PDB file of C-alpha atoms in Angstrom:
ATOM      1  CA  MET A   1     -17.779  10.497  10.349  1.00 45.00           C
ATOM      2  CA  ALA A   2     -16.736  10.199   6.713  1.00 62.00           C
ATOM      3  CA  ALA A   3     -16.544   6.733   5.182  1.00 78.00           C
ATOM      4  CA  VAL A   4     -13.218   7.624   3.552  1.00 87.00           C
ATOM      5  CA  GLU A   5     -10.614   9.292   5.761  1.00 92.00           C
ATOM      6  CA  GLU A   6      -6.834   9.573   5.961  1.00 95.00           C
ATOM      7  CA  GLY A   7      -5.123   6.245   6.543  1.00 95.00           C
ATOM      8  CA  SER A   8      -8.083   4.112   5.508  1.00 95.00           C
ATOM      9  CA  LYS A   9      -7.646   1.203   3.084  1.00 97.00           C
ATOM     10  CA  CYS A  10     -10.014   1.116   0.102  1.00 96.00           C
ATOM     11  CA  VAL A  11     -10.665  -0.784  -3.123  1.00 97.00           C
ATOM     12  CA  VAL A  12     -11.139   1.116  -6.386  1.00 96.00           C
ATOM     13  CA  THR A  13     -14.560   0.199  -7.833  1.00 96.00           C
ATOM     14  CA  ALA A  14     -14.461   1.967 -11.228  1.00 96.00           C
ATOM     15  CA  GLY A  15     -12.094   2.742 -14.088  1.00 93.00           C
ATOM     16  CA  ARG A  16      -9.025   0.989 -15.336  1.00 93.00           C
ATOM     17  CA  ARG A  17      -7.678   0.711 -11.770  1.00 93.00           C
ATOM     18  CA  GLU A  18     -10.806  -1.242 -10.686  1.00 96.00           C
ATOM     19  CA  GLY A  19      -9.961  -3.844  -8.029  1.00 96.00           C
ATOM     20  CA  GLU A  20      -6.728  -2.150  -6.915  1.00 96.00           C
ATOM     21  CA  GLU A  21      -6.239  -1.820  -3.178  1.00 97.00           C
ATOM     22  CA  VAL A  22      -5.200   1.718  -2.170  1.00 97.00           C
ATOM     23  CA  GLU A  23      -4.614   3.749   0.968  1.00 97.00           C
ATOM     24  CA  VAL A  24      -6.024   7.276   1.454  1.00 97.00           C
ATOM     25  CA  VAL A  25      -3.148   9.701   1.944  1.00 97.00           C
ATOM     26  CA  LYS A  26      -5.012  13.029   2.101  1.00 96.00           C
ATOM     27  CA  VAL A  27      -8.604  14.257   1.919  1.00 95.00           C
ATOM     28  CA  ILE A  28      -8.795  17.080  -0.658  1.00 95.00           C
ATOM     29  CA  ASP A  29     -12.491  17.952  -0.280  1.00 93.00           C
ATOM     30  CA  ASP A  30     -15.869  16.181   0.006  1.00 92.00           C
ATOM     31  CA  ASN A  31     -15.502  14.576  -3.432  1.00 94.00           C
ATOM     32  CA  PHE A  32     -11.794  13.808  -3.888  1.00 96.00           C
ATOM     33  CA  VAL A  33      -8.921  12.204  -2.012  1.00 97.00           C
ATOM     34  CA  MET A  34      -5.259  11.467  -2.749  1.00 97.00           C
ATOM     35  CA  VAL A  35      -4.655   7.726  -2.768  1.00 97.00           C
ATOM     36  CA  LYS A  36      -1.468   5.675  -2.845  1.00 97.00           C
ATOM     37  CA  GLY A  37      -1.402   2.350  -4.660  1.00 93.00           C
ATOM     38  CA  LYS A  38       1.297   1.747  -7.234  1.00 92.00           C
ATOM     39  CA  LYS A  39       1.321   5.519  -7.753  1.00 93.00           C
ATOM     40  CA  GLU A  40      -0.027   8.426  -5.756  1.00 96.00           C
ATOM     41  CA  ARG A  41      -2.976  10.075  -7.521  1.00 96.00           C
ATOM     42  CA  LYS A  42      -6.306  11.830  -7.017  1.00 96.00           C
ATOM     43  CA  ALA A  43      -9.466   9.695  -6.867  1.00 96.00           C
ATOM     44  CA  SER A  44     -13.174  10.352  -6.487  1.00 96.00           C
ATOM     45  CA  VAL A  45     -14.717   9.056  -3.263  1.00 95.00           C
ATOM     46  CA  LYS A  46     -17.583   7.708  -5.412  1.00 95.00           C
ATOM     47  CA  HIS A  47     -15.120   5.243  -6.947  1.00 96.00           C
ATOM     48  CA  LEU A  48     -13.769   3.909  -3.618  1.00 96.00           C
ATOM     49  CA  ARG A  49     -15.145   1.278  -1.256  1.00 96.00           C
ATOM     50  CA  PRO A  50     -13.634   1.111   2.268  1.00 94.00           C
ATOM     51  CA  LEU A  51     -12.289  -2.262   3.432  1.00 91.00           C
TER      52      LEU A  51
END
């Protein structure tokens, strides 16, 4: 089971969005997901920590 899957809540751990709470909208591949916080955007799973 993947640590980051659709519908899961996560915290961004790197970049200028660090500390922002987001929700995973869609899994693109093994490395990237679409997340929705203030905006919907692509994020690396390496930069997300599940809540």
